[in-house]
């Protein structure tokens, strides 16, 4: 720990977070290093860290690395105490090569980033219904991946299975196949490949059934939470509980941290990127942002392109103007992001006419 004298004026804090310990530092209004110290990553340690920072002056703001990981609980504690918490990215490689790397250096760098205005991101609050939706969706996503893996393994085994077994199962759809495999009787002697294959297929089919039940239970738990958090979001055409849950998880319980619909569009990776050169004036798809949120918007657009009459009319018009499918979908995703932002921030969504799709371009 290092420290120097101070005059009790305003200070800015910075924290380098880790799994077991957090290293904190404070600087004054002109960036001078005042002190740094390490604290355990416990409830008592978070409170001691806050008291230690405030002992050096009036704490204006605190920059915390990893507010979505190791610093999540610290950010909640500081916010509850009335401290403005700023999410700070770790120093880039160039900075680390020039200035070196250590816990005190990173803590001071976090404080400096806040004081200079280079770091301005408000972290997710992670303390409401949306956080519950996000946690449950992790289990659901894992169950879906495991179910897909089980189905792929079943089909892989059937490719090389004895002909007697393959002919017995030929032509069955997935549901009938799983039911049939779950009722197989392999026998007691598993030394024969046919019996062993039946035993393996039965276990995989029963695992598939168990995962089906788990996913159904999770859907029953997530659906009401999504409706409670953002009922207006579910009223939008093409938005279901799954896509709504992902968009909520991306925005979190404090969507007001995004200053505008343009900020939300950047978050979801649908803000158009200029790609002009010379006499060519165009925009391209944005490959940045939250890709899961971008995928949710993509799903909504595909649904609208298939079932929404006004969207189909828009696609026809833009196609005649010379736009390709990717550019049309970029425009539509930007438009859907506008609607979603209004729903997430409880802004009254007006009736949107067919011609209102034009500004999305």
mmCIF file of C-alpha atoms in Angstrom, residues 39-328:
data_model
loop_
_atom_site.group_PDB
_atom_site.id
_atom_site.type_symbol
_atom_site.label_atom_id
_atom_site.label_comp_id
_atom_site.label_asym_id
_atom_site.label_seq_id
_atom_site.Cartn_x
_atom_site.Cartn_y
_atom_site.Cartn_z
ATOM 1 C CA UNK A 39 -9.087 -5.663 0.102
ATOM 2 C CA UNK A 40 -10.646 -9.139 0.255
ATOM 3 C CA UNK A 41 -13.511 -9.788 -2.159
ATOM 4 C CA UNK A 42 -16.100 -10.232 0.597
ATOM 5 C CA UNK A 43 -19.052 -8.215 1.858
ATOM 6 C CA UNK A 44 -16.926 -6.909 4.730
ATOM 7 C CA UNK A 45 -14.096 -6.178 2.305
ATOM 8 C CA UNK A 46 -16.396 -4.156 0.010
ATOM 9 C CA UNK A 47 -17.555 -2.014 2.926
ATOM 10 C CA UNK A 48 -13.992 -1.493 4.149
ATOM 11 C CA UNK A 49 -12.966 -0.502 0.611
ATOM 12 C CA UNK A 50 -15.708 2.113 0.464
ATOM 13 C CA UNK A 51 -14.860 3.507 3.899
ATOM 14 C CA UNK A 52 -11.162 3.639 2.987
ATOM 15 C CA UNK A 53 -11.858 5.575 -0.223
ATOM 16 C CA UNK A 54 -14.091 8.062 1.586
ATOM 17 C CA UNK A 55 -11.444 8.600 4.244
ATOM 18 C CA UNK A 56 -9.354 10.395 1.600
ATOM 19 C CA UNK A 57 -11.983 12.952 0.618
ATOM 20 C CA UNK A 58 -15.318 13.354 -1.112
ATOM 21 C CA UNK A 59 -15.705 10.340 -3.425
ATOM 22 C CA UNK A 60 -17.080 11.710 -6.715
ATOM 23 C CA UNK A 61 -17.046 8.469 -8.738
ATOM 24 C CA UNK A 62 -15.385 5.070 -8.841
ATOM 25 C CA UNK A 63 -14.158 3.219 -11.910
ATOM 26 C CA UNK A 64 -14.479 -0.550 -11.547
ATOM 27 C CA UNK A 65 -13.042 -3.148 -13.910
ATOM 28 C CA UNK A 66 -15.218 -6.150 -14.675
ATOM 29 C CA UNK A 67 -18.609 -4.974 -13.391
ATOM 30 C CA UNK A 68 -20.125 -7.942 -15.206
ATOM 31 C CA UNK A 69 -17.821 -10.483 -13.567
ATOM 32 C CA UNK A 70 -15.591 -10.198 -10.468
ATOM 33 C CA UNK A 71 -16.683 -6.612 -9.836
ATOM 34 C CA UNK A 72 -20.448 -7.232 -10.043
ATOM 35 C CA UNK A 73 -21.117 -7.359 -6.293
ATOM 36 C CA UNK A 74 -18.734 -4.481 -5.552
ATOM 37 C CA UNK A 75 -20.579 -2.348 -8.118
ATOM 38 C CA UNK A 76 -23.878 -3.176 -6.396
ATOM 39 C CA UNK A 77 -22.488 -2.248 -2.977
ATOM 40 C CA UNK A 78 -21.040 1.055 -4.204
ATOM 41 C CA UNK A 79 -24.224 1.972 -6.076
ATOM 42 C CA UNK A 80 -26.354 1.207 -3.013
ATOM 43 C CA UNK A 81 -24.107 3.567 -1.036
ATOM 44 C CA UNK A 82 -24.814 6.392 -3.486
ATOM 45 C CA UNK A 83 -21.505 6.254 -5.347
ATOM 46 C CA UNK A 84 -21.465 6.795 -9.112
ATOM 47 C CA UNK A 85 -19.944 3.638 -10.571
ATOM 48 C CA UNK A 86 -18.336 3.673 -14.019
ATOM 49 C CA UNK A 87 -17.522 0.506 -15.939
ATOM 50 C CA UNK A 88 -13.862 0.573 -17.006
ATOM 51 C CA UNK A 89 -12.231 -1.651 -19.604
ATOM 52 C CA UNK A 90 -8.880 -3.157 -18.771
ATOM 53 C CA UNK A 91 -5.855 -1.314 -20.239
ATOM 54 C CA UNK A 92 -5.051 -2.265 -23.825
ATOM 55 C CA UNK A 93 -1.866 -4.081 -24.775
ATOM 56 C CA UNK A 94 -0.098 -0.948 -25.949
ATOM 57 C CA UNK A 95 -0.636 0.758 -22.594
ATOM 58 C CA UNK A 96 0.471 -2.345 -20.691
ATOM 59 C CA UNK A 97 3.682 -2.549 -22.740
ATOM 60 C CA UNK A 98 4.472 1.124 -22.101
ATOM 61 C CA UNK A 99 3.555 1.381 -18.418
ATOM 62 C CA UNK A 100 3.794 -2.208 -17.240
ATOM 63 C CA UNK A 101 1.108 -4.143 -15.392
ATOM 64 C CA UNK A 102 0.338 -4.664 -11.719
ATOM 65 C CA UNK A 103 -2.728 -4.381 -9.511
ATOM 66 C CA UNK A 104 -1.877 -0.840 -8.302
ATOM 67 C CA UNK A 105 -1.131 0.309 -11.864
ATOM 68 C CA UNK A 106 -4.469 -1.057 -13.101
ATOM 69 C CA UNK A 107 -6.371 0.478 -10.177
ATOM 70 C CA UNK A 108 -4.840 3.919 -10.791
ATOM 71 C CA UNK A 109 -5.520 3.520 -14.521
ATOM 72 C CA UNK A 110 -9.204 2.836 -13.793
ATOM 73 C CA UNK A 111 -9.457 5.978 -11.665
ATOM 74 C CA UNK A 112 -7.638 8.052 -14.309
ATOM 75 C CA UNK A 113 -9.953 6.783 -17.045
ATOM 76 C CA UNK A 114 -12.958 8.052 -15.068
ATOM 77 C CA UNK A 115 -11.385 11.408 -14.197
ATOM 78 C CA UNK A 116 -10.337 12.088 -17.808
ATOM 79 C CA UNK A 117 -13.769 11.171 -19.158
ATOM 80 C CA UNK A 118 -12.363 8.346 -21.254
ATOM 81 C CA UNK A 119 -14.545 5.842 -19.365
ATOM 82 C CA UNK A 120 -18.223 6.788 -19.226
ATOM 83 C CA UNK A 121 -20.100 3.486 -19.333
ATOM 84 C CA UNK A 122 -22.748 2.928 -16.677
ATOM 85 C CA UNK A 123 -22.720 -0.727 -15.569
ATOM 86 C CA UNK A 124 -25.762 -2.961 -15.509
ATOM 87 C CA UNK A 125 -27.529 -2.824 -12.168
ATOM 88 C CA UNK A 126 -28.021 -6.626 -11.982
ATOM 89 C CA UNK A 127 -30.516 -6.348 -9.143
ATOM 90 C CA UNK A 128 -33.986 -6.817 -10.654
ATOM 91 C CA UNK A 129 -36.274 -9.105 -12.607
ATOM 92 C CA UNK A 130 -34.135 -8.933 -15.741
ATOM 93 C CA UNK A 131 -31.167 -10.363 -13.859
ATOM 94 C CA UNK A 132 -33.392 -13.288 -12.847
ATOM 95 C CA UNK A 133 -34.359 -13.779 -16.507
ATOM 96 C CA UNK A 134 -30.692 -13.747 -17.521
ATOM 97 C CA UNK A 135 -29.740 -16.345 -14.900
ATOM 98 C CA UNK A 136 -32.556 -18.714 -15.891
ATOM 99 C CA UNK A 137 -31.756 -18.298 -19.587
ATOM 100 C CA UNK A 138 -28.230 -19.570 -18.930
ATOM 101 C CA UNK A 139 -29.676 -22.873 -17.722
ATOM 102 C CA UNK A 140 -32.093 -22.978 -20.669
ATOM 103 C CA UNK A 141 -29.362 -22.312 -23.223
ATOM 104 C CA UNK A 142 -27.219 -25.042 -21.680
ATOM 105 C CA UNK A 143 -30.121 -27.523 -21.786
ATOM 106 C CA UNK A 144 -30.810 -26.735 -25.451
ATOM 107 C CA UNK A 145 -27.158 -27.296 -26.364
ATOM 108 C CA UNK A 146 -27.110 -30.600 -24.473
ATOM 109 C CA UNK A 147 -30.349 -31.714 -26.152
ATOM 110 C CA UNK A 148 -28.961 -30.869 -29.593
ATOM 111 C CA UNK A 149 -25.779 -32.745 -28.776
ATOM 112 C CA UNK A 150 -27.778 -35.808 -27.664
ATOM 113 C CA UNK A 151 -29.804 -35.740 -30.910
ATOM 114 C CA UNK A 152 -26.661 -35.443 -33.023
ATOM 115 C CA UNK A 153 -25.124 -38.403 -31.200
ATOM 116 C CA UNK A 154 -28.279 -40.452 -31.774
ATOM 117 C CA UNK A 155 -28.189 -39.764 -35.509
ATOM 118 C CA UNK A 156 -24.465 -40.508 -35.597
ATOM 119 C CA UNK A 157 -24.974 -43.894 -33.943
ATOM 120 C CA UNK A 158 -27.812 -44.752 -36.315
ATOM 121 C CA UNK A 159 -25.566 -44.194 -39.333
ATOM 122 C CA UNK A 160 -23.297 -47.087 -38.357
ATOM 123 C CA UNK A 161 -25.885 -49.168 -36.457
ATOM 124 C CA UNK A 162 -26.716 -52.713 -37.594
ATOM 125 C CA UNK A 163 -29.135 -52.802 -40.518
ATOM 126 C CA UNK A 164 -31.801 -54.565 -38.443
ATOM 127 C CA UNK A 165 -31.978 -51.592 -36.071
ATOM 128 C CA UNK A 166 -31.757 -48.941 -38.817
ATOM 129 C CA UNK A 167 -34.627 -50.470 -40.771
ATOM 130 C CA UNK A 168 -36.744 -50.618 -37.628
ATOM 131 C CA UNK A 169 -36.319 -46.863 -37.085
ATOM 132 C CA UNK A 170 -36.382 -45.677 -40.711
ATOM 133 C CA UNK A 171 -38.923 -42.978 -41.578
ATOM 134 C CA UNK A 172 -39.683 -41.890 -38.008
ATOM 135 C CA UNK A 173 -39.807 -38.175 -37.210
ATOM 136 C CA UNK A 174 -37.805 -36.859 -34.289
ATOM 137 C CA UNK A 175 -40.548 -37.140 -31.651
ATOM 138 C CA UNK A 176 -41.483 -40.697 -32.689
ATOM 139 C CA UNK A 177 -37.806 -41.665 -32.917
ATOM 140 C CA UNK A 178 -37.102 -40.485 -29.367
ATOM 141 C CA UNK A 179 -40.157 -42.298 -27.977
ATOM 142 C CA UNK A 180 -39.213 -45.518 -29.762
ATOM 143 C CA UNK A 181 -35.574 -45.403 -28.679
ATOM 144 C CA UNK A 182 -36.531 -44.696 -25.064
ATOM 145 C CA UNK A 183 -38.515 -47.976 -25.030
ATOM 146 C CA UNK A 184 -35.750 -50.157 -26.471
ATOM 147 C CA UNK A 185 -34.809 -53.303 -24.546
ATOM 148 C CA UNK A 186 -31.109 -54.005 -25.097
ATOM 149 C CA UNK A 187 -30.958 -57.153 -22.952
ATOM 150 C CA UNK A 188 -28.398 -58.177 -20.359
ATOM 151 C CA UNK A 189 -25.527 -59.205 -22.649
ATOM 152 C CA UNK A 190 -23.950 -55.967 -23.846
ATOM 153 C CA UNK A 191 -20.955 -57.686 -25.394
ATOM 154 C CA UNK A 192 -22.848 -57.858 -28.688
ATOM 155 C CA UNK A 193 -22.657 -54.623 -30.729
ATOM 156 C CA UNK A 194 -26.409 -54.635 -31.452
ATOM 157 C CA UNK A 195 -27.296 -54.815 -27.759
ATOM 158 C CA UNK A 196 -24.713 -52.174 -26.837
ATOM 159 C CA UNK A 197 -26.020 -49.860 -29.566
ATOM 160 C CA UNK A 198 -29.585 -50.277 -28.288
ATOM 161 C CA UNK A 199 -28.446 -49.515 -24.734
ATOM 162 C CA UNK A 200 -26.587 -46.383 -25.837
ATOM 163 C CA UNK A 201 -29.491 -45.148 -27.964
ATOM 164 C CA UNK A 202 -31.944 -45.711 -25.115
ATOM 165 C CA UNK A 203 -29.843 -43.686 -22.689
ATOM 166 C CA UNK A 204 -29.430 -40.853 -25.171
ATOM 167 C CA UNK A 205 -33.164 -40.820 -25.926
ATOM 168 C CA UNK A 206 -34.074 -40.698 -22.237
ATOM 169 C CA UNK A 207 -31.566 -37.912 -21.744
ATOM 170 C CA UNK A 208 -33.264 -36.070 -24.618
ATOM 171 C CA UNK A 209 -36.663 -36.521 -22.942
ATOM 172 C CA UNK A 210 -35.335 -35.284 -19.586
ATOM 173 C CA UNK A 211 -33.865 -32.205 -21.239
ATOM 174 C CA UNK A 212 -37.188 -31.595 -23.020
ATOM 175 C CA UNK A 213 -38.920 -31.516 -19.650
ATOM 176 C CA UNK A 214 -36.243 -29.222 -18.187
ATOM 177 C CA UNK A 215 -36.580 -26.752 -21.073
ATOM 178 C CA UNK A 216 -40.371 -26.756 -20.741
ATOM 179 C CA UNK A 217 -40.090 -26.039 -17.008
ATOM 180 C CA UNK A 218 -37.661 -23.192 -17.655
ATOM 181 C CA UNK A 219 -39.954 -21.710 -20.306
ATOM 182 C CA UNK A 220 -42.797 -21.725 -17.771
ATOM 183 C CA UNK A 221 -40.561 -19.900 -15.297
ATOM 184 C CA UNK A 222 -39.042 -17.385 -17.723
ATOM 185 C CA UNK A 223 -42.238 -16.423 -19.580
ATOM 186 C CA UNK A 224 -44.010 -14.690 -16.644
ATOM 187 C CA UNK A 225 -40.810 -12.881 -15.670
ATOM 188 C CA UNK A 226 -40.360 -11.507 -19.193
ATOM 189 C CA UNK A 227 -43.995 -10.365 -19.233
ATOM 190 C CA UNK A 228 -43.532 -8.717 -15.839
ATOM 191 C CA UNK A 229 -40.358 -6.914 -16.893
ATOM 192 C CA UNK A 230 -41.476 -5.611 -20.306
ATOM 193 C CA UNK A 231 -45.080 -6.336 -21.330
ATOM 194 C CA UNK A 232 -44.855 -3.734 -24.102
ATOM 195 C CA UNK A 233 -41.967 -5.642 -25.670
ATOM 196 C CA UNK A 234 -44.039 -8.794 -26.109
ATOM 197 C CA UNK A 235 -46.731 -6.795 -27.895
ATOM 198 C CA UNK A 236 -44.401 -6.035 -30.806
ATOM 199 C CA UNK A 237 -44.940 -8.130 -33.918
ATOM 200 C CA UNK A 238 -42.531 -11.058 -34.135
ATOM 201 C CA UNK A 239 -41.270 -10.758 -30.545
ATOM 202 C CA UNK A 240 -41.662 -13.890 -28.445
ATOM 203 C CA UNK A 241 -40.518 -14.815 -24.931
ATOM 204 C CA UNK A 242 -37.132 -16.080 -26.163
ATOM 205 C CA UNK A 243 -36.156 -13.026 -28.208
ATOM 206 C CA UNK A 244 -37.653 -10.698 -25.586
ATOM 207 C CA UNK A 245 -35.649 -12.436 -22.869
ATOM 208 C CA UNK A 246 -32.404 -11.942 -24.774
ATOM 209 C CA UNK A 247 -33.126 -8.275 -25.502
ATOM 210 C CA UNK A 248 -33.979 -7.710 -21.841
ATOM 211 C CA UNK A 249 -30.770 -9.424 -20.744
ATOM 212 C CA UNK A 250 -28.757 -7.187 -23.073
ATOM 213 C CA UNK A 251 -30.427 -4.001 -21.786
ATOM 214 C CA UNK A 252 -30.670 -5.187 -18.123
ATOM 215 C CA UNK A 253 -32.809 -3.623 -15.386
ATOM 216 C CA UNK A 254 -31.536 -0.098 -16.101
ATOM 217 C CA UNK A 255 -32.041 0.508 -19.831
ATOM 218 C CA UNK A 256 -31.924 4.248 -19.119
ATOM 219 C CA UNK A 257 -28.108 3.903 -19.037
ATOM 220 C CA UNK A 258 -28.403 3.921 -22.837
ATOM 221 C CA UNK A 259 -28.862 7.594 -23.648
ATOM 222 C CA UNK A 260 -30.795 7.117 -26.894
ATOM 223 C CA UNK A 261 -32.142 4.605 -29.355
ATOM 224 C CA UNK A 262 -28.937 5.131 -31.340
ATOM 225 C CA UNK A 263 -26.957 3.945 -28.304
ATOM 226 C CA UNK A 264 -29.143 0.831 -28.104
ATOM 227 C CA UNK A 265 -28.609 0.264 -31.835
ATOM 228 C CA UNK A 266 -24.843 0.364 -31.279
ATOM 229 C CA UNK A 267 -25.220 -2.034 -28.335
ATOM 230 C CA UNK A 268 -27.119 -4.503 -30.525
ATOM 231 C CA UNK A 269 -24.721 -4.066 -33.459
ATOM 232 C CA UNK A 270 -27.337 -2.684 -35.870
ATOM 233 C CA UNK A 271 -26.144 0.909 -36.215
ATOM 234 C CA UNK A 272 -25.203 1.349 -39.894
ATOM 235 C CA UNK A 273 -21.491 1.760 -40.565
ATOM 236 C CA UNK A 274 -20.454 4.171 -43.380
ATOM 237 C CA UNK A 275 -18.745 2.343 -46.235
ATOM 238 C CA UNK A 276 -18.526 5.096 -48.850
ATOM 239 C CA UNK A 277 -15.665 5.813 -51.184
ATOM 240 C CA UNK A 278 -15.467 8.273 -54.065
ATOM 241 C CA UNK A 279 -18.790 8.405 -55.846
ATOM 242 C CA UNK A 280 -20.060 5.329 -54.001
ATOM 243 C CA UNK A 281 -22.273 6.200 -51.037
ATOM 244 C CA UNK A 282 -23.461 3.288 -48.939
ATOM 245 C CA UNK A 283 -23.555 1.728 -45.489
ATOM 246 C CA UNK A 284 -22.650 -1.772 -44.452
ATOM 247 C CA UNK A 285 -23.685 -4.223 -41.757
ATOM 248 C CA UNK A 286 -22.322 -3.614 -38.265
ATOM 249 C CA UNK A 287 -20.398 -6.647 -36.996
ATOM 250 C CA UNK A 288 -19.835 -5.237 -33.508
ATOM 251 C CA UNK A 289 -22.017 -4.990 -30.430
ATOM 252 C CA UNK A 290 -23.842 -7.700 -28.507
ATOM 253 C CA UNK A 291 -24.134 -10.536 -31.009
ATOM 254 C CA UNK A 292 -26.843 -12.339 -29.006
ATOM 255 C CA UNK A 293 -29.016 -9.202 -29.105
ATOM 256 C CA UNK A 294 -28.226 -8.840 -32.806
ATOM 257 C CA UNK A 295 -29.355 -12.428 -33.359
ATOM 258 C CA UNK A 296 -32.625 -11.715 -31.529
ATOM 259 C CA UNK A 297 -33.298 -8.740 -33.806
ATOM 260 C CA UNK A 298 -32.389 -10.875 -36.815
ATOM 261 C CA UNK A 299 -34.972 -13.469 -35.758
ATOM 262 C CA UNK A 300 -37.641 -10.783 -35.388
ATOM 263 C CA UNK A 301 -36.852 -9.404 -38.845
ATOM 264 C CA UNK A 302 -37.052 -12.856 -40.448
ATOM 265 C CA UNK A 303 -40.454 -13.387 -38.834
ATOM 266 C CA UNK A 304 -41.721 -10.042 -40.066
ATOM 267 C CA UNK A 305 -40.390 -10.604 -43.584
ATOM 268 C CA UNK A 306 -42.425 -13.776 -43.735
ATOM 269 C CA UNK A 307 -45.655 -12.852 -41.963
ATOM 270 C CA UNK A 308 -45.926 -9.041 -41.676
ATOM 271 C CA UNK A 309 -47.584 -7.450 -44.694
ATOM 272 C CA UNK A 310 -46.093 -3.964 -44.198
ATOM 273 C CA UNK A 311 -42.574 -5.452 -43.957
ATOM 274 C CA UNK A 312 -43.070 -7.495 -47.106
ATOM 275 C CA UNK A 313 -44.247 -4.371 -48.919
ATOM 276 C CA UNK A 314 -41.158 -2.507 -47.689
ATOM 277 C CA UNK A 315 -38.863 -5.304 -48.887
ATOM 278 C CA UNK A 316 -40.437 -5.237 -52.342
ATOM 279 C CA UNK A 317 -40.059 -1.463 -52.587
ATOM 280 C CA UNK A 318 -36.424 -1.437 -51.474
ATOM 281 C CA UNK A 319 -35.590 -4.341 -53.787
ATOM 282 C CA UNK A 320 -36.910 -2.349 -56.752
ATOM 283 C CA UNK A 321 -34.673 0.547 -55.621
ATOM 284 C CA UNK A 322 -31.640 -1.705 -56.039
ATOM 285 C CA UNK A 323 -30.853 -2.759 -52.449
ATOM 286 C CA UNK A 324 -29.752 -6.328 -51.848
ATOM 287 C CA UNK A 325 -31.183 -8.543 -49.124
ATOM 288 C CA UNK A 326 -28.399 -7.843 -46.609
ATOM 289 C CA UNK A 327 -28.853 -4.089 -46.856
ATOM 290 C CA UNK A 328 -32.638 -4.409 -46.568
#
